[in-house]
mmCIF file with all atom_site columns, C-alpha atoms in Angstrom:
data_model
loop_
_atom_site.group_PDB
_atom_site.id
_atom_site.type_symbol
_atom_site.label_atom_id
_atom_site.label_alt_id
_atom_site.label_comp_id
_atom_site.label_asym_id
_atom_site.label_entity_id
_atom_site.label_seq_id
_atom_site.pdbx_PDB_ins_code
_atom_site.Cartn_x
_atom_site.Cartn_y
_atom_site.Cartn_z
_atom_site.occupancy
_atom_site.B_iso_or_equiv
_atom_site.pdbx_formal_charge
_atom_site.auth_seq_id
_atom_site.auth_comp_id
_atom_site.auth_asym_id
_atom_site.auth_atom_id
_atom_site.pdbx_PDB_model_num
ATOM 1   C CA . UNK A 1 1   ? 87.901  104.817 119.514 1.00 0.00 ? 17  UNK A CA 1
ATOM 2   C CA . UNK A 1 2   ? 88.329  104.328 116.155 1.00 0.00 ? 18  UNK A CA 1
ATOM 3   C CA . UNK A 1 3   ? 89.581  106.580 113.306 1.00 0.00 ? 19  UNK A CA 1
ATOM 4   C CA . UNK A 1 4   ? 91.459  110.186 113.976 1.00 0.00 ? 20  UNK A CA 1
ATOM 5   C CA . UNK A 1 5   ? 91.187  111.876 117.341 1.00 0.00 ? 21  UNK A CA 1
ATOM 6   C CA . UNK A 1 6   ? 91.188  115.624 118.651 1.00 0.00 ? 22  UNK A CA 1
ATOM 7   C CA . UNK A 1 7   ? 91.327  116.679 122.034 1.00 0.00 ? 23  UNK A CA 1
ATOM 8   C CA . UNK A 1 8   ? 90.333  119.322 123.303 1.00 0.00 ? 24  UNK A CA 1
ATOM 9   C CA . UNK A 1 9   ? 87.225  120.323 119.936 1.00 0.00 ? 25  UNK A CA 1
ATOM 10  C CA . UNK A 1 10  ? 87.320  123.722 122.123 1.00 0.00 ? 26  UNK A CA 1
ATOM 11  C CA . UNK A 1 11  ? 89.707  125.976 123.563 1.00 0.00 ? 27  UNK A CA 1
ATOM 12  C CA . UNK A 1 12  ? 90.276  129.978 124.344 1.00 0.00 ? 28  UNK A CA 1
ATOM 13  C CA . UNK A 1 13  ? 93.938  131.233 125.081 1.00 0.00 ? 29  UNK A CA 1
ATOM 14  C CA . UNK A 1 14  ? 95.512  133.981 125.732 1.00 0.00 ? 30  UNK A CA 1
ATOM 15  C CA . UNK A 1 15  ? 98.016  135.208 123.800 1.00 0.00 ? 31  UNK A CA 1
ATOM 16  C CA . UNK A 1 16  ? 100.820 134.602 126.550 1.00 0.00 ? 32  UNK A CA 1
ATOM 17  C CA . UNK A 1 17  ? 99.483  130.910 127.461 1.00 0.00 ? 33  UNK A CA 1
ATOM 18  C CA . UNK A 1 18  ? 101.020 127.406 126.770 1.00 0.00 ? 34  UNK A CA 1
ATOM 19  C CA . UNK A 1 19  ? 98.494  125.592 125.170 1.00 0.00 ? 35  UNK A CA 1
ATOM 20  C CA . UNK A 1 20  ? 99.295  121.839 123.331 1.00 0.00 ? 36  UNK A CA 1
ATOM 21  C CA . UNK A 1 21  ? 96.381  119.805 120.847 1.00 0.00 ? 37  UNK A CA 1
ATOM 22  C CA . UNK A 1 22  ? 96.598  116.249 120.950 1.00 0.00 ? 38  UNK A CA 1
ATOM 23  C CA . UNK A 1 23  ? 95.691  114.076 117.316 1.00 0.00 ? 39  UNK A CA 1
ATOM 24  C CA . UNK A 1 24  ? 95.234  110.408 117.670 1.00 0.00 ? 40  UNK A CA 1
ATOM 25  C CA . UNK A 1 25  ? 95.392  108.039 114.662 1.00 0.00 ? 41  UNK A CA 1
ATOM 26  C CA . UNK A 1 26  ? 93.746  104.595 115.317 1.00 0.00 ? 42  UNK A CA 1
ATOM 27  C CA . UNK A 1 27  ? 93.885  103.719 112.116 1.00 0.00 ? 43  UNK A CA 1
ATOM 28  C CA . UNK A 1 28  ? 97.385  102.253 111.307 1.00 0.00 ? 44  UNK A CA 1
ATOM 29  C CA . UNK A 1 29  ? 98.832  105.147 109.705 1.00 0.00 ? 45  UNK A CA 1
ATOM 30  C CA . UNK A 1 30  ? 102.185 106.364 108.781 1.00 0.00 ? 46  UNK A CA 1
ATOM 31  C CA . UNK A 1 31  ? 102.120 110.192 107.862 1.00 0.00 ? 47  UNK A CA 1
ATOM 32  C CA . UNK A 1 32  ? 99.991  112.326 109.736 1.00 0.00 ? 48  UNK A CA 1
ATOM 33  C CA . UNK A 1 33  ? 99.486  116.122 108.634 1.00 0.00 ? 49  UNK A CA 1
ATOM 34  C CA . UNK A 1 34  ? 98.264  119.485 110.634 1.00 0.00 ? 50  UNK A CA 1
ATOM 35  C CA . UNK A 1 35  ? 96.180  121.892 108.464 1.00 0.00 ? 51  UNK A CA 1
ATOM 36  C CA . UNK A 1 36  ? 94.164  125.632 109.614 1.00 0.00 ? 52  UNK A CA 1
ATOM 37  C CA . UNK A 1 37  ? 90.929  126.503 108.362 1.00 0.00 ? 53  UNK A CA 1
ATOM 38  C CA . UNK A 1 38  ? 90.252  129.997 108.677 1.00 0.00 ? 54  UNK A CA 1
ATOM 39  C CA . UNK A 1 39  ? 86.811  131.521 107.352 1.00 0.00 ? 55  UNK A CA 1
ATOM 40  C CA . UNK A 1 40  ? 86.875  132.467 104.435 1.00 0.00 ? 56  UNK A CA 1
ATOM 41  C CA . UNK A 1 41  ? 90.239  130.557 103.685 1.00 0.00 ? 57  UNK A CA 1
ATOM 42  C CA . UNK A 1 42  ? 91.081  127.087 101.402 1.00 0.00 ? 58  UNK A CA 1
ATOM 43  C CA . UNK A 1 43  ? 92.445  124.826 104.423 1.00 0.00 ? 59  UNK A CA 1
ATOM 44  C CA . UNK A 1 44  ? 96.014  125.295 104.917 1.00 0.00 ? 60  UNK A CA 1
ATOM 45  C CA . UNK A 1 45  ? 99.240  122.802 105.128 1.00 0.00 ? 61  UNK A CA 1
ATOM 46  C CA . UNK A 1 46  ? 101.020 123.317 107.889 1.00 0.00 ? 62  UNK A CA 1
ATOM 47  C CA . UNK A 1 47  ? 102.995 120.318 108.880 1.00 0.00 ? 63  UNK A CA 1
ATOM 48  C CA . UNK A 1 48  ? 103.574 116.738 107.455 1.00 0.00 ? 64  UNK A CA 1
ATOM 49  C CA . UNK A 1 49  ? 105.169 113.716 109.658 1.00 0.00 ? 65  UNK A CA 1
ATOM 50  C CA . UNK A 1 50  ? 105.782 110.425 108.158 1.00 0.00 ? 66  UNK A CA 1
ATOM 51  C CA . UNK A 1 51  ? 107.067 107.881 109.807 1.00 0.00 ? 67  UNK A CA 1
ATOM 52  C CA . UNK A 1 52  ? 107.171 109.910 112.799 1.00 0.00 ? 68  UNK A CA 1
ATOM 53  C CA . UNK A 1 53  ? 109.909 112.042 110.942 1.00 0.00 ? 69  UNK A CA 1
ATOM 54  C CA . UNK A 1 54  ? 109.072 115.974 109.809 1.00 0.00 ? 70  UNK A CA 1
ATOM 55  C CA . UNK A 1 55  ? 108.913 116.175 105.954 1.00 0.00 ? 71  UNK A CA 1
ATOM 56  C CA . UNK A 1 56  ? 107.071 119.252 105.146 1.00 0.00 ? 72  UNK A CA 1
ATOM 57  C CA . UNK A 1 57  ? 106.882 123.050 107.283 1.00 0.00 ? 73  UNK A CA 1
ATOM 58  C CA . UNK A 1 58  ? 105.021 124.816 105.779 1.00 0.00 ? 74  UNK A CA 1
ATOM 59  C CA . UNK A 1 59  ? 106.515 127.894 106.789 1.00 0.00 ? 75  UNK A CA 1
ATOM 60  C CA . UNK A 1 60  ? 104.334 127.539 110.052 1.00 0.00 ? 76  UNK A CA 1
ATOM 61  C CA . UNK A 1 61  ? 105.555 130.976 112.437 1.00 0.00 ? 77  UNK A CA 1
ATOM 62  C CA . UNK A 1 62  ? 107.723 129.156 115.038 1.00 0.00 ? 78  UNK A CA 1
ATOM 63  C CA . UNK A 1 63  ? 104.976 129.772 118.364 1.00 0.00 ? 79  UNK A CA 1
ATOM 64  C CA . UNK A 1 64  ? 103.997 126.579 116.371 1.00 0.00 ? 80  UNK A CA 1
ATOM 65  C CA . UNK A 1 65  ? 105.970 123.967 117.239 1.00 0.00 ? 81  UNK A CA 1
ATOM 66  C CA . UNK A 1 66  ? 105.091 120.110 116.279 1.00 0.00 ? 82  UNK A CA 1
ATOM 67  C CA . UNK A 1 67  ? 106.076 116.709 117.748 1.00 0.00 ? 83  UNK A CA 1
ATOM 68  C CA . UNK A 1 68  ? 105.664 113.437 116.573 1.00 0.00 ? 84  UNK A CA 1
ATOM 69  C CA . UNK A 1 69  ? 106.171 110.538 118.960 1.00 0.00 ? 85  UNK A CA 1
ATOM 70  C CA . UNK A 1 70  ? 105.111 107.956 117.449 1.00 0.00 ? 86  UNK A CA 1
ATOM 71  C CA . UNK A 1 71  ? 103.355 106.948 114.537 1.00 0.00 ? 87  UNK A CA 1
ATOM 72  C CA . UNK A 1 72  ? 100.048 107.073 116.299 1.00 0.00 ? 88  UNK A CA 1
ATOM 73  C CA . UNK A 1 73  ? 100.467 110.564 117.860 1.00 0.00 ? 89  UNK A CA 1
ATOM 74  C CA . UNK A 1 74  ? 100.517 114.044 117.006 1.00 0.00 ? 90  UNK A CA 1
ATOM 75  C CA . UNK A 1 75  ? 100.782 117.694 118.959 1.00 0.00 ? 91  UNK A CA 1
ATOM 76  C CA . UNK A 1 76  ? 100.641 120.943 117.617 1.00 0.00 ? 92  UNK A CA 1
ATOM 77  C CA . UNK A 1 77  ? 102.416 122.944 120.975 1.00 0.00 ? 93  UNK A CA 1
ATOM 78  C CA . UNK A 1 78  ? 101.014 126.744 120.868 1.00 0.00 ? 94  UNK A CA 1
ATOM 79  C CA . UNK A 1 79  ? 102.744 129.271 122.926 1.00 0.00 ? 95  UNK A CA 1
ATOM 80  C CA . UNK A 1 80  ? 102.372 133.371 122.682 1.00 0.00 ? 96  UNK A CA 1
ATOM 81  C CA . UNK A 1 81  ? 100.085 132.698 120.033 1.00 0.00 ? 97  UNK A CA 1
ATOM 82  C CA . UNK A 1 82  ? 97.921  136.050 117.976 1.00 0.00 ? 98  UNK A CA 1
ATOM 83  C CA . UNK A 1 83  ? 94.584  136.363 117.523 1.00 0.00 ? 99  UNK A CA 1
ATOM 84  C CA . UNK A 1 84  ? 94.397  136.465 113.785 1.00 0.00 ? 100 UNK A CA 1
ATOM 85  C CA . UNK A 1 85  ? 95.815  132.012 114.909 1.00 0.00 ? 101 UNK A CA 1
ATOM 86  C CA . UNK A 1 86  ? 92.197  131.720 115.265 1.00 0.00 ? 102 UNK A CA 1
ATOM 87  C CA . UNK A 1 87  ? 90.659  128.691 113.281 1.00 0.00 ? 103 UNK A CA 1
ATOM 88  C CA . UNK A 1 88  ? 89.865  125.021 112.724 1.00 0.00 ? 104 UNK A CA 1
ATOM 89  C CA . UNK A 1 89  ? 93.031  122.858 113.582 1.00 0.00 ? 105 UNK A CA 1
ATOM 90  C CA . UNK A 1 90  ? 93.166  120.190 111.491 1.00 0.00 ? 106 UNK A CA 1
ATOM 91  C CA . UNK A 1 91  ? 94.201  116.501 111.572 1.00 0.00 ? 107 UNK A CA 1
ATOM 92  C CA . UNK A 1 92  ? 94.575  113.850 109.743 1.00 0.00 ? 108 UNK A CA 1
ATOM 93  C CA . UNK A 1 93  ? 96.491  110.879 108.532 1.00 0.00 ? 109 UNK A CA 1
ATOM 94  C CA . UNK A 1 94  ? 96.568  108.943 105.502 1.00 0.00 ? 110 UNK A CA 1
ATOM 95  C CA . UNK A 1 95  ? 98.852  105.813 104.760 1.00 0.00 ? 111 UNK A CA 1
ATOM 96  C CA . UNK A 1 96  ? 101.959 107.141 103.537 1.00 0.00 ? 112 UNK A CA 1
ATOM 97  C CA . UNK A 1 97  ? 103.306 109.884 102.438 1.00 0.00 ? 113 UNK A CA 1
ATOM 98  C CA . UNK A 1 98  ? 102.315 109.463 98.929  1.00 0.00 ? 114 UNK A CA 1
ATOM 99  C CA . UNK A 1 99  ? 98.730  108.687 99.796  1.00 0.00 ? 115 UNK A CA 1
ATOM 100 C CA . UNK A 1 100 ? 96.115  110.493 98.335  1.00 0.00 ? 116 UNK A CA 1
ATOM 101 C CA . UNK A 1 101 ? 93.202  109.636 100.866 1.00 0.00 ? 117 UNK A CA 1
ATOM 102 C CA . UNK A 1 102 ? 93.896  111.684 103.853 1.00 0.00 ? 118 UNK A CA 1
ATOM 103 C CA . UNK A 1 103 ? 91.438  110.963 107.028 1.00 0.00 ? 119 UNK A CA 1
ATOM 104 C CA . UNK A 1 104 ? 90.619  114.181 108.982 1.00 0.00 ? 120 UNK A CA 1
ATOM 105 C CA . UNK A 1 105 ? 89.422  114.832 112.755 1.00 0.00 ? 121 UNK A CA 1
ATOM 106 C CA . UNK A 1 106 ? 87.152  116.490 114.183 1.00 0.00 ? 122 UNK A CA 1
ATOM 107 C CA . UNK A 1 107 ? 89.458  119.306 114.909 1.00 0.00 ? 123 UNK A CA 1
ATOM 108 C CA . UNK A 1 108 ? 90.418  121.705 117.742 1.00 0.00 ? 124 UNK A CA 1
ATOM 109 C CA . UNK A 1 109 ? 88.128  124.807 117.127 1.00 0.00 ? 125 UNK A CA 1
ATOM 110 C CA . UNK A 1 110 ? 91.207  127.400 118.924 1.00 0.00 ? 126 UNK A CA 1
ATOM 111 C CA . UNK A 1 111 ? 90.169  130.682 120.356 1.00 0.00 ? 127 UNK A CA 1
ATOM 112 C CA . UNK A 1 112 ? 93.056  133.255 121.168 1.00 0.00 ? 128 UNK A CA 1
ATOM 113 C CA . UNK A 1 113 ? 91.966  136.223 123.399 1.00 0.00 ? 129 UNK A CA 1
ATOM 114 C CA . UNK B 2 1   ? 103.382 126.974 93.958  1.00 0.00 ? 21  UNK B CA 1
ATOM 115 C CA . UNK B 2 2   ? 99.537  125.319 94.255  1.00 0.00 ? 22  UNK B CA 1
ATOM 116 C CA . UNK B 2 3   ? 96.693  127.449 93.077  1.00 0.00 ? 23  UNK B CA 1
ATOM 117 C CA . UNK B 2 4   ? 92.684  126.118 92.404  1.00 0.00 ? 24  UNK B CA 1
ATOM 118 C CA . UNK B 2 5   ? 89.318  128.062 91.828  1.00 0.00 ? 25  UNK B CA 1
ATOM 119 C CA . UNK B 2 6   ? 86.494  126.822 92.699  1.00 0.00 ? 26  UNK B CA 1
ATOM 120 C CA . UNK B 2 7   ? 83.190  128.163 92.979  1.00 0.00 ? 27  UNK B CA 1
ATOM 121 C CA . UNK B 2 8   ? 82.232  129.952 96.064  1.00 0.00 ? 28  UNK B CA 1
ATOM 122 C CA . UNK B 2 9   ? 78.299  128.716 96.272  1.00 0.00 ? 29  UNK B CA 1
ATOM 123 C CA . UNK B 2 10  ? 76.365  127.037 94.465  1.00 0.00 ? 30  UNK B CA 1
ATOM 124 C CA . UNK B 2 11  ? 71.792  126.173 94.928  1.00 0.00 ? 31  UNK B CA 1
ATOM 125 C CA . UNK B 2 12  ? 70.266  123.364 93.699  1.00 0.00 ? 32  UNK B CA 1
ATOM 126 C CA . UNK B 2 13  ? 67.336  122.260 94.509  1.00 0.00 ? 33  UNK B CA 1
ATOM 127 C CA . UNK B 2 14  ? 66.037  118.644 95.960  1.00 0.00 ? 34  UNK B CA 1
ATOM 128 C CA . UNK B 2 15  ? 67.002  115.476 93.507  1.00 0.00 ? 35  UNK B CA 1
ATOM 129 C CA . UNK B 2 16  ? 68.343  117.705 90.363  1.00 0.00 ? 36  UNK B CA 1
ATOM 130 C CA . UNK B 2 17  ? 71.474  117.207 89.459  1.00 0.00 ? 37  UNK B CA 1
ATOM 131 C CA . UNK B 2 18  ? 74.579  119.577 90.641  1.00 0.00 ? 38  UNK B CA 1
ATOM 132 C CA . UNK B 2 19  ? 78.256  120.401 88.514  1.00 0.00 ? 39  UNK B CA 1
ATOM 133 C CA . UNK B 2 20  ? 81.155  121.833 90.914  1.00 0.00 ? 40  UNK B CA 1
ATOM 134 C CA . UNK B 2 21  ? 84.115  123.164 89.353  1.00 0.00 ? 41  UNK B CA 1
ATOM 135 C CA . UNK B 2 22  ? 87.870  123.348 89.873  1.00 0.00 ? 42  UNK B CA 1
ATOM 136 C CA . UNK B 2 23  ? 90.964  124.648 88.042  1.00 0.00 ? 43  UNK B CA 1
ATOM 137 C CA . UNK B 2 24  ? 94.185  123.844 88.389  1.00 0.00 ? 44  UNK B CA 1
ATOM 138 C CA . UNK B 2 25  ? 97.079  125.102 88.407  1.00 0.00 ? 45  UNK B CA 1
ATOM 139 C CA . UNK B 2 26  ? 100.233 123.030 90.029  1.00 0.00 ? 46  UNK B CA 1
ATOM 140 C CA . UNK B 2 27  ? 104.057 122.994 89.426  1.00 0.00 ? 47  UNK B CA 1
ATOM 141 C CA . UNK B 2 28  ? 103.182 119.410 89.569  1.00 0.00 ? 48  UNK B CA 1
ATOM 142 C CA . UNK B 2 29  ? 100.408 116.987 89.876  1.00 0.00 ? 49  UNK B CA 1
ATOM 143 C CA . UNK B 2 30  ? 99.693  113.446 90.716  1.00 0.00 ? 50  UNK B CA 1
ATOM 144 C CA . UNK B 2 31  ? 95.944  114.032 90.718  1.00 0.00 ? 51  UNK B CA 1
ATOM 145 C CA . UNK B 2 32  ? 93.028  115.429 91.564  1.00 0.00 ? 52  UNK B CA 1
ATOM 146 C CA . UNK B 2 33  ? 90.718  114.929 95.509  1.00 0.00 ? 53  UNK B CA 1
ATOM 147 C CA . UNK B 2 34  ? 87.421  115.692 96.140  1.00 0.00 ? 54  UNK B CA 1
ATOM 148 C CA . UNK B 2 35  ? 86.510  116.084 99.585  1.00 0.00 ? 55  UNK B CA 1
ATOM 149 C CA . UNK B 2 36  ? 83.345  117.366 101.298 1.00 0.00 ? 56  UNK B CA 1
ATOM 150 C CA . UNK B 2 37  ? 82.687  119.354 104.725 1.00 0.00 ? 57  UNK B CA 1
ATOM 151 C CA . UNK B 2 38  ? 79.486  119.743 106.573 1.00 0.00 ? 58  UNK B CA 1
ATOM 152 C CA . UNK B 2 39  ? 78.788  122.593 108.745 1.00 0.00 ? 59  UNK B CA 1
ATOM 153 C CA . UNK B 2 40  ? 81.101  121.919 112.485 1.00 0.00 ? 60  UNK B CA 1
ATOM 154 C CA . UNK B 2 41  ? 82.582  118.506 110.986 1.00 0.00 ? 61  UNK B CA 1
ATOM 155 C CA . UNK B 2 42  ? 85.690  117.338 109.845 1.00 0.00 ? 62  UNK B CA 1
ATOM 156 C CA . UNK B 2 43  ? 86.830  117.019 105.846 1.00 0.00 ? 63  UNK B CA 1
ATOM 157 C CA . UNK B 2 44  ? 85.769  113.527 104.499 1.00 0.00 ? 64  UNK B CA 1
ATOM 158 C CA . UNK B 2 45  ? 87.590  111.987 101.522 1.00 0.00 ? 65  UNK B CA 1
ATOM 159 C CA . UNK B 2 46  ? 84.972  111.655 98.513  1.00 0.00 ? 66  UNK B CA 1
ATOM 160 C CA . UNK B 2 47  ? 86.897  110.995 94.801  1.00 0.00 ? 67  UNK B CA 1
ATOM 161 C CA . UNK B 2 48  ? 89.838  111.110 93.381  1.00 0.00 ? 68  UNK B CA 1
ATOM 162 C CA . UNK B 2 49  ? 91.306  111.354 89.395  1.00 0.00 ? 69  UNK B CA 1
ATOM 163 C CA . UNK B 2 50  ? 94.987  110.410 88.944  1.00 0.00 ? 70  UNK B CA 1
ATOM 164 C CA . UNK B 2 51  ? 93.965  109.806 85.208  1.00 0.00 ? 71  UNK B CA 1
ATOM 165 C CA . UNK B 2 52  ? 91.371  111.643 82.714  1.00 0.00 ? 72  UNK B CA 1
ATOM 166 C CA . UNK B 2 53  ? 87.826  110.718 82.732  1.00 0.00 ? 73  UNK B CA 1
ATOM 167 C CA . UNK B 2 54  ? 85.473  109.951 84.700  1.00 0.00 ? 74  UNK B CA 1
ATOM 168 C CA . UNK B 2 55  ? 85.228  108.163 88.340  1.00 0.00 ? 75  UNK B CA 1
ATOM 169 C CA . UNK B 2 56  ? 82.051  107.176 89.737  1.00 0.00 ? 76  UNK B CA 1
ATOM 170 C CA . UNK B 2 57  ? 81.301  106.216 92.411  1.00 0.00 ? 77  UNK B CA 1
ATOM 171 C CA . UNK B 2 58  ? 77.337  106.222 93.826  1.00 0.00 ? 78  UNK B CA 1
ATOM 172 C CA . UNK B 2 59  ? 75.675  108.946 92.988  1.00 0.00 ? 79  UNK B CA 1
ATOM 173 C CA . UNK B 2 60  ? 78.947  110.809 92.926  1.00 0.00 ? 80  UNK B CA 1
ATOM 174 C CA . UNK B 2 61  ? 81.269  111.327 90.241  1.00 0.00 ? 81  UNK B CA 1
ATOM 175 C CA . UNK B 2 62  ? 84.444  113.050 89.710  1.00 0.00 ? 82  UNK B CA 1
ATOM 176 C CA . UNK B 2 63  ? 86.031  114.023 86.289  1.00 0.00 ? 83  UNK B CA 1
ATOM 177 C CA . UNK B 2 64  ? 89.378  115.303 85.279  1.00 0.00 ? 84  UNK B CA 1
ATOM 178 C CA . UNK B 2 65  ? 90.894  116.270 82.196  1.00 0.00 ? 85  UNK B CA 1
ATOM 179 C CA . UNK B 2 66  ? 94.837  116.782 82.292  1.00 0.00 ? 86  UNK B CA 1
ATOM 180 C CA . UNK B 2 67  ? 95.462  119.072 79.264  1.00 0.00 ? 87  UNK B CA 1
ATOM 181 C CA . UNK B 2 68  ? 92.856  121.472 80.379  1.00 0.00 ? 88  UNK B CA 1
ATOM 182 C CA . UNK B 2 69  ? 94.025  121.046 84.603  1.00 0.00 ? 89  UNK B CA 1
ATOM 183 C CA . UNK B 2 70  ? 90.321  121.218 84.753  1.00 0.00 ? 90  UNK B CA 1
ATOM 184 C CA . UNK B 2 71  ? 87.936  118.745 86.946  1.00 0.00 ? 91  UNK B CA 1
ATOM 185 C CA . UNK B 2 72  ? 84.666  118.379 88.709  1.00 0.00 ? 92  UNK B CA 1
ATOM 186 C CA . UNK B 2 73  ? 82.500  116.924 91.138  1.00 0.00 ? 93  UNK B CA 1
ATOM 187 C CA . UNK B 2 74  ? 78.949  115.770 89.515  1.00 0.00 ? 94  UNK B CA 1
ATOM 188 C CA . UNK B 2 75  ? 76.044  115.046 91.842  1.00 0.00 ? 95  UNK B CA 1
ATOM 189 C CA . UNK B 2 76  ? 72.906  113.226 91.305  1.00 0.00 ? 96  UNK B CA 1
ATOM 190 C CA . UNK B 2 77  ? 69.432  112.717 92.692  1.00 0.00 ? 97  UNK B CA 1
ATOM 191 C CA . UNK B 2 78  ? 70.288  115.340 95.824  1.00 0.00 ? 98  UNK B CA 1
ATOM 192 C CA . UNK B 2 79  ? 69.504  114.701 98.849  1.00 0.00 ? 99  UNK B CA 1
ATOM 193 C CA . UNK B 2 80  ? 69.262  117.458 101.457 1.00 0.00 ? 100 UNK B CA 1
ATOM 194 C CA . UNK B 2 81  ? 71.713  116.155 103.788 1.00 0.00 ? 101 UNK B CA 1
ATOM 195 C CA . UNK B 2 82  ? 73.876  116.567 100.537 1.00 0.00 ? 102 UNK B CA 1
ATOM 196 C CA . UNK B 2 83  ? 73.889  120.142 101.817 1.00 0.00 ? 103 UNK B CA 1
ATOM 197 C CA . UNK B 2 84  ? 77.702  121.088 102.359 1.00 0.00 ? 104 UNK B CA 1
ATOM 198 C CA . UNK B 2 85  ? 81.272  122.634 101.431 1.00 0.00 ? 105 UNK B CA 1
ATOM 199 C CA . UNK B 2 86  ? 83.015  120.530 98.773  1.00 0.00 ? 106 UNK B CA 1
ATOM 200 C CA . UNK B 2 87  ? 86.924  121.217 98.326  1.00 0.00 ? 107 UNK B CA 1
ATOM 201 C CA . UNK B 2 88  ? 88.964  120.275 95.212  1.00 0.00 ? 108 UNK B CA 1
ATOM 202 C CA . UNK B 2 89  ? 92.756  119.354 95.908  1.00 0.00 ? 109 UNK B CA 1
ATOM 203 C CA . UNK B 2 90  ? 95.634  118.362 94.293  1.00 0.00 ? 110 UNK B CA 1
ATOM 204 C CA . UNK B 2 91  ? 98.846  116.690 96.396  1.00 0.00 ? 111 UNK B CA 1
ATOM 205 C CA . UNK B 2 92  ? 101.548 119.485 97.396  1.00 0.00 ? 112 UNK B CA 1
ATOM 206 C CA . UNK B 2 93  ? 104.558 118.508 96.059  1.00 0.00 ? 113 UNK B CA 1
ATOM 207 C CA . UNK B 2 94  ? 107.516 120.401 97.486  1.00 0.00 ? 114 UNK B CA 1
ATOM 208 C CA . UNK B 2 95  ? 110.943 119.848 97.159  1.00 0.00 ? 115 UNK B CA 1
ATOM 209 C CA . UNK B 2 96  ? 111.448 117.538 99.339  1.00 0.00 ? 116 UNK B CA 1
ATOM 210 C CA . UNK B 2 97  ? 108.797 115.232 97.782  1.00 0.00 ? 117 UNK B CA 1
ATOM 211 C CA . UNK B 2 98  ? 106.115 115.606 100.938 1.00 0.00 ? 118 UNK B CA 1
ATOM 212 C CA . UNK B 2 99  ? 103.893 115.153 100.801 1.00 0.00 ? 119 UNK B CA 1
ATOM 213 C CA . UNK B 2 100 ? 100.222 117.501 102.546 1.00 0.00 ? 120 UNK B CA 1
ATOM 214 C CA . UNK B 2 101 ? 97.303  118.733 100.045 1.00 0.00 ? 121 UNK B CA 1
ATOM 215 C CA . UNK B 2 102 ? 96.547  122.059 98.651  1.00 0.00 ? 122 UNK B CA 1
ATOM 216 C CA . UNK B 2 103 ? 93.087  122.921 98.718  1.00 0.00 ? 123 UNK B CA 1
ATOM 217 C CA . UNK B 2 104 ? 90.577  125.334 97.615  1.00 0.00 ? 124 UNK B CA 1
ATOM 218 C CA . UNK B 2 105 ? 88.485  127.397 99.397  1.00 0.00 ? 125 UNK B CA 1
ATOM 219 C CA . UNK B 2 106 ? 85.381  125.232 99.296  1.00 0.00 ? 126 UNK B CA 1
ATOM 220 C CA . UNK B 2 107 ? 82.387  125.389 97.709  1.00 0.00 ? 127 UNK B CA 1
ATOM 221 C CA . UNK B 2 108 ? 79.457  125.158 99.775  1.00 0.00 ? 128 UNK B CA 1
ATOM 222 C CA . UNK B 2 109 ? 76.188  124.152 98.238  1.00 0.00 ? 129 UNK B CA 1
ATOM 223 C CA . UNK B 2 110 ? 72.798  124.465 99.377  1.00 0.00 ? 130 UNK B CA 1
ATOM 224 C CA . UNK B 2 111 ? 69.639  122.276 98.137  1.00 0.00 ? 131 UNK B CA 1
ATOM 225 C CA . UNK B 2 112 ? 66.913  124.056 98.222  1.00 0.00 ? 132 UNK B CA 1
ATOM 226 C CA . UNK B 2 113 ? 63.130  121.444 98.814  1.00 0.00 ? 133 UNK B CA 1
#
């Protein structure tokens, strides 16, 4: 595997479910990010991790809970989501938190029913 | 806060040249990036300008004028595979200094034969 991978690629969940999105980067990078991409809206930064420490939480509701157990893995735990949370969730990584080039994974297409 | 403006859609002819403009308002500026995203795909990095002037990478060039808070992406010798969405982005400098990217809404480039 190379680059940034995400699983699952597609996820349908009910509002009472709990699920997790997984991201893995094989680039030796030190920073990882979660973004949300909704139709007709720009990509929105959700969380930033640098060396496994969360350095930014961009006013994201608590029903989204990130976890970064090591510099290669990033999770987004989901619980009691709302239909408006349906979107493409993209993970990205960069060499360091101040690097200008970010590498994106293919995303998880989430549908909340 | 940060905000970026770019046209929502641009149409051009195969083999021609097209320019996609981006204006931004930021509280702190570190540079302007451009990303390409094909339908169903992940954003991929194209270019970065930290200083005024033109950066050329093959058929793609990017320009920045910091005094005008303005930049553009120039695509030459357009090919059908260039049909995609193009996003400009600036680093989002929070009070803690950690950076994600703030993206524009994207410009959908349509290439006609």
